[in-house]
Tab-separated table of C-alpha atoms in Angstrom:
chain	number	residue	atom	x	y	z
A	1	UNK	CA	171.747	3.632	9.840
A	2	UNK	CA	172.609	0.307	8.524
A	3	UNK	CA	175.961	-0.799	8.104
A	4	UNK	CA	177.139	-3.369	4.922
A	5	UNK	CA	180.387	-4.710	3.359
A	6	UNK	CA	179.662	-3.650	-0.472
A	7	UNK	CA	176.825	-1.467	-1.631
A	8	UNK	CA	176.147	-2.009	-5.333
A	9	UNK	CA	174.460	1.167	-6.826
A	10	UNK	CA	171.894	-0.244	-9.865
A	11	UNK	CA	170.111	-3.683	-10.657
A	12	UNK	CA	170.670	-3.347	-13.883
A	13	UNK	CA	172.672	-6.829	-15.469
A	14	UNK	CA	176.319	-5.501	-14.399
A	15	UNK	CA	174.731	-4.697	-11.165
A	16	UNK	CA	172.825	-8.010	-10.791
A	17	UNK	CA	175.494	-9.798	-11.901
A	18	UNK	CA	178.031	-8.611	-9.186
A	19	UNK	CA	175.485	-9.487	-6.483
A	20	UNK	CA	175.412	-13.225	-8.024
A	21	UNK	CA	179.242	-13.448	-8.171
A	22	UNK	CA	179.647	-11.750	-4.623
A	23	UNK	CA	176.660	-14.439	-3.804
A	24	UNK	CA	179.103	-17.022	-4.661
A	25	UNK	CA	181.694	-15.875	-2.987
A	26	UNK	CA	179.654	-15.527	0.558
A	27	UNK	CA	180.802	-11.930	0.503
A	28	UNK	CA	178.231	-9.235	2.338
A	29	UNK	CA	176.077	-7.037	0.285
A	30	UNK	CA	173.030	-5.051	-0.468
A	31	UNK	CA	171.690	-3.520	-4.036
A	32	UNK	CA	170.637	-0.190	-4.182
A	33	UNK	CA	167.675	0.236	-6.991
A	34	UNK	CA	165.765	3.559	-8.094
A	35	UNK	CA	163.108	1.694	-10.033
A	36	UNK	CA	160.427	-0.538	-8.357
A	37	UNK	CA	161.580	-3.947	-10.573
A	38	UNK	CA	165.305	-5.027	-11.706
A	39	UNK	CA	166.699	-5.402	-14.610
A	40	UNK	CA	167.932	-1.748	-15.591
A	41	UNK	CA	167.416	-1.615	-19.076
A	42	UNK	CA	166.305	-4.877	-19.523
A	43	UNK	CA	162.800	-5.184	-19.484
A	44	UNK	CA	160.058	-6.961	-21.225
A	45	UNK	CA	156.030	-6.615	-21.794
A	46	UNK	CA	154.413	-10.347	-22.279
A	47	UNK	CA	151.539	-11.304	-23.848
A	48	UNK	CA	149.783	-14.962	-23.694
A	49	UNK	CA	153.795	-15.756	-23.203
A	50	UNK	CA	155.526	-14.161	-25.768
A	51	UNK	CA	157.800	-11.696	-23.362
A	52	UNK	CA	158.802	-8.465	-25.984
A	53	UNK	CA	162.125	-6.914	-25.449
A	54	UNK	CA	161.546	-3.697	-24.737
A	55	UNK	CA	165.483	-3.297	-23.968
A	56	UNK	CA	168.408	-5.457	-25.662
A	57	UNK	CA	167.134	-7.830	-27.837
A	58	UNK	CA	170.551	-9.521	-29.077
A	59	UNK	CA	174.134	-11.244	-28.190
A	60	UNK	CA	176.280	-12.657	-30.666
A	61	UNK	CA	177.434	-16.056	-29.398
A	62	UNK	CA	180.274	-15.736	-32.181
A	63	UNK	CA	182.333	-12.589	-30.506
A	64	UNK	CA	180.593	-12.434	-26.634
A	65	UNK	CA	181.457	-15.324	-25.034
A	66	UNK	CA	180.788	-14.327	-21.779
A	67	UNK	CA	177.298	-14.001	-21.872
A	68	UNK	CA	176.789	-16.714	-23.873
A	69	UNK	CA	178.569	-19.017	-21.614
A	70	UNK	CA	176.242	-17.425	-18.913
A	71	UNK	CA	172.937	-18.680	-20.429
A	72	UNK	CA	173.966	-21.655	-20.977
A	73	UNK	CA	175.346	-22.520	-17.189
A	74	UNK	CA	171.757	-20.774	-16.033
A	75	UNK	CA	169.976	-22.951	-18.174
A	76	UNK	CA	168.711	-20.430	-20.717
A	77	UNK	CA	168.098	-21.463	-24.244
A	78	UNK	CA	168.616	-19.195	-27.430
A	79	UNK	CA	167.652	-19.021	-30.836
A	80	UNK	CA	169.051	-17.398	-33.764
A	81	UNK	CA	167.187	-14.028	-35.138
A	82	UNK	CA	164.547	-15.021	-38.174
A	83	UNK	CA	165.897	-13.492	-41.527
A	84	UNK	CA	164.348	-15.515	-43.562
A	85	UNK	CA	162.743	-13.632	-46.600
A	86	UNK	CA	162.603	-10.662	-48.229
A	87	UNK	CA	163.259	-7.561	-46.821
A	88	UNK	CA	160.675	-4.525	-46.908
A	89	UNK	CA	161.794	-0.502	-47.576
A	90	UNK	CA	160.125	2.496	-47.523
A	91	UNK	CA	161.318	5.665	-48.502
A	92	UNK	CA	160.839	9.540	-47.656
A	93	UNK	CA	157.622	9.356	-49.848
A	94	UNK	CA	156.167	6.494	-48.215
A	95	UNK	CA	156.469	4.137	-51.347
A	96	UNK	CA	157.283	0.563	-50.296
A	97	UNK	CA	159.320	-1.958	-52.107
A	98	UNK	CA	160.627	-5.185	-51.158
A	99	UNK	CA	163.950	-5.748	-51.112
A	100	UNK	CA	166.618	-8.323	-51.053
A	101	UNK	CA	166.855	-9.783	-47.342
A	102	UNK	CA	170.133	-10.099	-45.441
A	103	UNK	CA	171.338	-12.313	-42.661
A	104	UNK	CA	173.113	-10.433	-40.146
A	105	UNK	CA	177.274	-11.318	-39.311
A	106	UNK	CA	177.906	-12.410	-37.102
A	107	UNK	CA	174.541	-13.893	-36.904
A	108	UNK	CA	172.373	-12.642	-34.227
A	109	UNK	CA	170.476	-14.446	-31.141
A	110	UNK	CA	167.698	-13.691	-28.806
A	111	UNK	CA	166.966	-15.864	-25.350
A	112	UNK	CA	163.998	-17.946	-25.562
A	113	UNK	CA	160.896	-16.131	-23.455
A	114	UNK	CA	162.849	-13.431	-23.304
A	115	UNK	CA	166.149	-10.949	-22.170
A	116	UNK	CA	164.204	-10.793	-18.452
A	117	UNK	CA	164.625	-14.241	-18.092
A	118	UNK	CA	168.301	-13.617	-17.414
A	119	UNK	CA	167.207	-11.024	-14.383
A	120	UNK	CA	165.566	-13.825	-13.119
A	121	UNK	CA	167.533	-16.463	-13.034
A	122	UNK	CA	170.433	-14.546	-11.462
A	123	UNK	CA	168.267	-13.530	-8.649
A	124	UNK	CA	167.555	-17.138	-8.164
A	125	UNK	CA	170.836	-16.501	-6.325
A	126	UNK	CA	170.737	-13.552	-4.934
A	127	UNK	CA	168.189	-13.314	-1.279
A	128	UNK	CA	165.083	-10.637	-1.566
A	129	UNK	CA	166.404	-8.556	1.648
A	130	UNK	CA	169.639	-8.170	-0.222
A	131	UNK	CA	167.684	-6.084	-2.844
A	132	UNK	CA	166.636	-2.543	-1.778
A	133	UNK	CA	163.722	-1.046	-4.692
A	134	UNK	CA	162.582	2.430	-5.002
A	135	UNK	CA	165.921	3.827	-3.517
A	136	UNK	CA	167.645	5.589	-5.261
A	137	UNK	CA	171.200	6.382	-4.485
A	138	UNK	CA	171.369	10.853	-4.058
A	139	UNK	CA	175.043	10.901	-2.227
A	140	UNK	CA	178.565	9.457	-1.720
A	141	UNK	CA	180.597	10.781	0.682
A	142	UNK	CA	183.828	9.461	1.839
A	143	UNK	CA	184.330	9.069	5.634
A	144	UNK	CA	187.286	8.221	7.563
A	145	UNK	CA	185.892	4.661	8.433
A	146	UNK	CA	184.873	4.220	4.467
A	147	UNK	CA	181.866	5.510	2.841
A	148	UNK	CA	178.267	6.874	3.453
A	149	UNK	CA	175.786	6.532	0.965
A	150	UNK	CA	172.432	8.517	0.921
A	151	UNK	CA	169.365	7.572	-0.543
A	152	UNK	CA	166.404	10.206	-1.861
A	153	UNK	CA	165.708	12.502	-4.371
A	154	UNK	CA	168.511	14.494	-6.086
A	155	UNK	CA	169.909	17.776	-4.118
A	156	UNK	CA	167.636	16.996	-1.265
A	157	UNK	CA	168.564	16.113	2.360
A	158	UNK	CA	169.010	11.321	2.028
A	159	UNK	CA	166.262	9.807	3.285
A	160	UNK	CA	168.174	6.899	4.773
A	161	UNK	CA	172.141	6.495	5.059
A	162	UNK	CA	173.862	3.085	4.395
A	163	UNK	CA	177.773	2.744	5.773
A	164	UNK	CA	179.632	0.638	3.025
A	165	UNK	CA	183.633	-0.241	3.101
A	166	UNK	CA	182.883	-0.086	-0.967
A	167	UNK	CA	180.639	0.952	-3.674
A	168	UNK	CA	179.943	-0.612	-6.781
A	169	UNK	CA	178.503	2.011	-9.372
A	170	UNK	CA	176.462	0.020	-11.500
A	171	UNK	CA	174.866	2.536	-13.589
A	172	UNK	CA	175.878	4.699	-16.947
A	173	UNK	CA	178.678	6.964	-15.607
A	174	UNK	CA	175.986	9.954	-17.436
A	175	UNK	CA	173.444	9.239	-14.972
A	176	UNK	CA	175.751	9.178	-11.748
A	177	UNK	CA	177.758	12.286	-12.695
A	178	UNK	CA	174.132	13.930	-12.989
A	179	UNK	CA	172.102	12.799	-10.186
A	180	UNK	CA	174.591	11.874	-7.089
A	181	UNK	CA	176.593	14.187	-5.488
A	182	UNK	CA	180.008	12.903	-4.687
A	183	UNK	CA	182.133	14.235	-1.547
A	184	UNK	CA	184.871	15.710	-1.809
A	185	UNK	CA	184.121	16.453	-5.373
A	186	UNK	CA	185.185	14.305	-8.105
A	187	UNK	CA	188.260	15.852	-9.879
A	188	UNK	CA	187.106	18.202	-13.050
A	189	UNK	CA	188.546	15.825	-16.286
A	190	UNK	CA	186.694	12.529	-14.191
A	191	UNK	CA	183.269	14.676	-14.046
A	192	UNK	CA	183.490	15.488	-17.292
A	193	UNK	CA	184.511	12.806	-18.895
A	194	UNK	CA	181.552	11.027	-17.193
A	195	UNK	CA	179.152	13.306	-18.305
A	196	UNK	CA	180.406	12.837	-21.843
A	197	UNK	CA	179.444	9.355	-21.780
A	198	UNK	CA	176.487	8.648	-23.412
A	199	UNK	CA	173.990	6.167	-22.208
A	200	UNK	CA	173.574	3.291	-24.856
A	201	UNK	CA	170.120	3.366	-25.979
A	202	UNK	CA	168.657	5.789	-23.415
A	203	UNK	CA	167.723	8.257	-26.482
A	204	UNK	CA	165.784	5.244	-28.217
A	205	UNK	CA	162.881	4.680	-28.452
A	206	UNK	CA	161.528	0.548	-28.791
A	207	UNK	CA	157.772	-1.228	-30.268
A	208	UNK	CA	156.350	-4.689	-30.425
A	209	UNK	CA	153.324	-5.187	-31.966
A	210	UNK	CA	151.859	-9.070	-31.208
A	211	UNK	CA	150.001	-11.025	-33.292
A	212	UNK	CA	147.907	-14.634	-33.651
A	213	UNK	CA	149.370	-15.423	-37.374
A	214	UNK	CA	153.160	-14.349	-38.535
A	215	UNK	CA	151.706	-13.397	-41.943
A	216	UNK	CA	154.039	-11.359	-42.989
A	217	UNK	CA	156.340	-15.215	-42.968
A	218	UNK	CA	153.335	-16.045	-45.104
A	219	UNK	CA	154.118	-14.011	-47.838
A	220	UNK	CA	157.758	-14.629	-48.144
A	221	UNK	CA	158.842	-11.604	-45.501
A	222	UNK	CA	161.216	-12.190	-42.652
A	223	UNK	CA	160.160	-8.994	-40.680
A	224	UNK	CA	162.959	-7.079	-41.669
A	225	UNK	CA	162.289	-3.911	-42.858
A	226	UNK	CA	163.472	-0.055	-43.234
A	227	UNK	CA	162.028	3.053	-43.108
A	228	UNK	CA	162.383	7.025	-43.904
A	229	UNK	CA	158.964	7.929	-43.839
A	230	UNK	CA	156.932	7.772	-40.605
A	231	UNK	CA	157.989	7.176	-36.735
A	232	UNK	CA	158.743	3.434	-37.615
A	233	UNK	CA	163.093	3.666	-38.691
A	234	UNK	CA	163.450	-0.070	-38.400
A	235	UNK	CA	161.716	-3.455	-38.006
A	236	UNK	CA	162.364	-6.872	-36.928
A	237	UNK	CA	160.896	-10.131	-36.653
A	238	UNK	CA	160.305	-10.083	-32.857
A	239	UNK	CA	158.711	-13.132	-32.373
A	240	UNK	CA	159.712	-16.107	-29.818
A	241	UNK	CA	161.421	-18.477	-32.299
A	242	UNK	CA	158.414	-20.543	-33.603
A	243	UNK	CA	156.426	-20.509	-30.765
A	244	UNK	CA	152.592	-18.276	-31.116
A	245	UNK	CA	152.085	-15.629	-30.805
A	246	UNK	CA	153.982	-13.842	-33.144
A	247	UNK	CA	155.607	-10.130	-33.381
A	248	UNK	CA	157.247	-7.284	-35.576
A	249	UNK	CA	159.169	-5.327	-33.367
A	250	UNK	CA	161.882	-2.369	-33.579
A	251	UNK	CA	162.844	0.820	-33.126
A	252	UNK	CA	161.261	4.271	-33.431
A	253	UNK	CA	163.135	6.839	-36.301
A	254	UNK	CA	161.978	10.219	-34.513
A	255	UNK	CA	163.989	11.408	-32.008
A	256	UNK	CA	163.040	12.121	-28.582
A	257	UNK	CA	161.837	15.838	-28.781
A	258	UNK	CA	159.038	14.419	-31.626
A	259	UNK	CA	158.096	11.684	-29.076
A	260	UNK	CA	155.723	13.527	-26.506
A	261	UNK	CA	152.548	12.230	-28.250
A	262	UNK	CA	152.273	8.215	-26.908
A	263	UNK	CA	148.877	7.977	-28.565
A	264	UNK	CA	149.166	9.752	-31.464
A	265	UNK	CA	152.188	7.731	-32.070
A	266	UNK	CA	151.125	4.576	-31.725
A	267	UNK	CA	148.175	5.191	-34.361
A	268	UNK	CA	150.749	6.274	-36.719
A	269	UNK	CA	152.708	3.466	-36.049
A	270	UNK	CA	149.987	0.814	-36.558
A	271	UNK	CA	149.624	2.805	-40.046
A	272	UNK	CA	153.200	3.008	-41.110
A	273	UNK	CA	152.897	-1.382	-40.291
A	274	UNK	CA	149.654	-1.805	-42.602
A	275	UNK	CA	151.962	0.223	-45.721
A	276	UNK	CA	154.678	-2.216	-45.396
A	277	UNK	CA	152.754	-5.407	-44.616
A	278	UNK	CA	149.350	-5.006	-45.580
A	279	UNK	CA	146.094	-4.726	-44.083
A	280	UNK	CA	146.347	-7.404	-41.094
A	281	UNK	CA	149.715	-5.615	-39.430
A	282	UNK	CA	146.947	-2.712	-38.607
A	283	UNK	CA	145.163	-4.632	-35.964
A	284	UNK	CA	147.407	-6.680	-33.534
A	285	UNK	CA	146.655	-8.353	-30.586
A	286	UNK	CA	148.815	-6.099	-28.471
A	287	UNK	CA	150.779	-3.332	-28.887
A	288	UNK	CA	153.908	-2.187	-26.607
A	289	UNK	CA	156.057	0.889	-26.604
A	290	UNK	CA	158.751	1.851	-24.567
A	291	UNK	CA	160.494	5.308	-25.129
A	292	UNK	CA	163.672	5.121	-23.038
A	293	UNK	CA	164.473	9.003	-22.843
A	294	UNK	CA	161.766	9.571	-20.983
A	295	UNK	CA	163.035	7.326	-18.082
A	296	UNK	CA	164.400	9.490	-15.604
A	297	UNK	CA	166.386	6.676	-14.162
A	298	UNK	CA	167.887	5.671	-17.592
A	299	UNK	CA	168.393	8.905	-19.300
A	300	UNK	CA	169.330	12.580	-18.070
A	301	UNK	CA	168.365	15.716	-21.062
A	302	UNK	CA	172.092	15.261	-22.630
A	303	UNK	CA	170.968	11.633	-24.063
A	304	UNK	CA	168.102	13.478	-26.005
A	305	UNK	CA	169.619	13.756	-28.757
A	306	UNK	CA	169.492	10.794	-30.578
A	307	UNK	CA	172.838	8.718	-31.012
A	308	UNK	CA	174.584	8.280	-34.697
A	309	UNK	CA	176.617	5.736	-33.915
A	310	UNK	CA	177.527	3.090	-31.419
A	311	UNK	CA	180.292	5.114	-29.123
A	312	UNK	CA	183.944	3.267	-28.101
A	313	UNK	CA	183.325	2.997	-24.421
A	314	UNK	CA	186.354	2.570	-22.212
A	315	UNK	CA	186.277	3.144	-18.478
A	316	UNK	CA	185.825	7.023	-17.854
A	317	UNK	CA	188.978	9.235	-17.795
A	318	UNK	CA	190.781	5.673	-17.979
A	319	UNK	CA	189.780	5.068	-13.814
A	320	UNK	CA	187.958	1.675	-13.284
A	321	UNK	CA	188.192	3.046	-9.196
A	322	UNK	CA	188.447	5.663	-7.453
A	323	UNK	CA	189.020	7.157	-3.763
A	324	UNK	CA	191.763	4.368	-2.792
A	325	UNK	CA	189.973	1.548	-4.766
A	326	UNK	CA	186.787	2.049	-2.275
A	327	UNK	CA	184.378	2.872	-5.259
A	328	UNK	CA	184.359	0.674	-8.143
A	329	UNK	CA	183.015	1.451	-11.711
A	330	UNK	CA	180.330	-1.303	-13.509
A	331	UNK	CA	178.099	-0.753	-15.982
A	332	UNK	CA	178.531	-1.780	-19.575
A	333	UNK	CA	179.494	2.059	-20.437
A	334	UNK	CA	182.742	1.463	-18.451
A	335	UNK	CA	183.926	-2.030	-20.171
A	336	UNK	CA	187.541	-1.734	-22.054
A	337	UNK	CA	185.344	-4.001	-24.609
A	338	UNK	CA	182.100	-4.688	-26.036
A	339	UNK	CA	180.726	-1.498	-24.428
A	340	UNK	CA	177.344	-0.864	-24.619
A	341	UNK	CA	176.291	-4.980	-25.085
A	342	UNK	CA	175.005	-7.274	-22.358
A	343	UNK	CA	179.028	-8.744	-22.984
A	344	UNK	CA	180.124	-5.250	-21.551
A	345	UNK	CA	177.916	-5.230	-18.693
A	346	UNK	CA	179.190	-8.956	-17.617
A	347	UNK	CA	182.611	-7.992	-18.309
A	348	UNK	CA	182.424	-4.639	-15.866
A	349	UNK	CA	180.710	-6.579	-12.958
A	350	UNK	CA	183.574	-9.146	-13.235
A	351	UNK	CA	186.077	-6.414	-12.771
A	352	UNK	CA	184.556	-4.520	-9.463
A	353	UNK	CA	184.625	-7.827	-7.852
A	354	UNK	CA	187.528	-8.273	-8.467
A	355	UNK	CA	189.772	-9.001	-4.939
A	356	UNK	CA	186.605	-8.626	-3.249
């Protein structure tokens, strides 16, 4: 049984990034992660260098400071989302027409190579043995000397057992309220209220499709473009500033339970592309797809059905701790503001360090 100051629960960004301030404060720790990489919902699918974001694509240096501030001081670059161009819209027939284009406000940035590229340069920081993969977190228990944490699968007897003085839960409060079991129970309204929560983007569904030439730039397009008709719901320019290879990227319009069909999807896809941009958007260099719900360490069944809107997260059942301040709530579904954004995630980690 190993023994460690602060257990953080979730390499995700809020988790990653309270390892790198606990880093710099020489405080004791050790990261807990179910997946076998970092980066949460952050992740990215390269091709001949253009990294695709599979996960968050944008911050808004206008109203998240924060993270803005943060790629600068790591030495990150970003570059404003291409708009320019007309716009392309097809409706529940399938009939395309181009449309006036629109510049988004506040405008809208993406990090050069890539959203991973913050993972990585915070774990510059952070030392590999301080980073346990494939273990993921199945208990909590409170203990007289502080906590016990078990790692293995759900309902089943921990694998290994970790003594921590405190826990950072990095992870949406959906997915711990639904896969770790908490001694003595959590209290009824705090359970609840958890499992209310739902997990930003973990009903979505995400594409990238890669190409030599940005032709669609040729012909007076900026990538932009809407859909009723087909899997495709909405497009982007996803390519890395002005840098080859190019992409159109974006998010799926099905929901989850018309998702089950990867390959079938993706050759509708590639024909939903060649009706809105012609013949060359049918035969890209690469093509990437990432359906979140069907990440058991992202999404539980509740986050199936797909999200309407963008929530108004607040810490759950108004706790940012609980059991005498020894477990600590991160995760951007837990921020008092800009919930759900990479700005909600920083501002979360910043809190359970907090007098650490």
């Amino acid at each position: 049984m190993e023994s460690v100051e602060t257990i953080i629960i979730g390499a995700g960004l809020s988790g990653i990034y309270a390892a790198f301030l606990l880093s710099q404060k020489n405080r004791e720790y050790l990261i807990l992660e179910a997946r076998d990489r970092t980066g949460g919902r952050i992740n990215g699918c390269e091709y001949e260098g253009l990294v695709s974001d599979m996960g968050p694509s944008w911050y808004w240096p206008d109203i998240h400071p924060k993270i803005t501030r943060l790629i600068d001081d790591l030495g990150l670059s970003g570059y404003q989302q291409y708009e320019n161009g007309f716009g392309r819209f097809q409706n529940h027939t399938g009939d395309v027409n181009t449309v006036r284009g629109y510049a988004t406000e506040p405008p809208s940035w993406r990090i050069s190579n890539g959203i991973p590229a913050l993972i990585s340069q915070l774990s510059c920081s952070i030392n590999e043995k301080n980073i346990r993969l494939r273990h993921p977190v199945c208990s909590i228990e409170k203990t007289a000397s502080g906590l016990r944490v078990g790692v293995g699968d759900p309902g089943s007897v921990p694998l290994s057992i970790f003594d921590a003085k405190r826990v950072i839960l990095a992870l949406p409060p959906r997915l711990a309220a639904s896969t770790i079991l908490f001694t003595p129970d959590l209290s009824y309204e705090l359970t609840q209220e958890m499992l209310k929560t739902g997990t930003w983007m973990a009903g979505q569904a995400k594409f990238c499709a890669v190409y030599t030439e940005p032709f669609w730039r040729d012909h007076g397009f900026s990538g932009q473009g809407f859909s009723q008709y087909g899997p495709i719901g909405e497009i982007h320019d996803g390519s890395n500033n002005d840098t080859p290879p190019y992409g159109l990227m974006g998010f799926l319009g099905f929901p989850a339970v018309r998702r089950h069909n990867e390959k079938e999807l993706k050759t509708a896809m590639l024909e939903q592309l060649k009706s809105i941009y012609g013949e060359p958007a049918e035969n890209p260099a690469a093509l990437f797809y990432m359906d979140w719900a069907r990440e058991k360490y992202t999404a539980t069944e509740y986050d199936q059905p797909p999200m309407m809107y963008h929530p108004l997260y607040s810490p759950p059942a108004g706790k940012i701790s609980i059991w005498d301040d020894t477990v600590r709530f991160a995760g951007t579904e837990t921020a008092e503001e800009h919930g759900g954004y990479m700005e909600g995630a920083i501002i979360a980690a910043e809190r359970a360090v907090t007098n650490i």
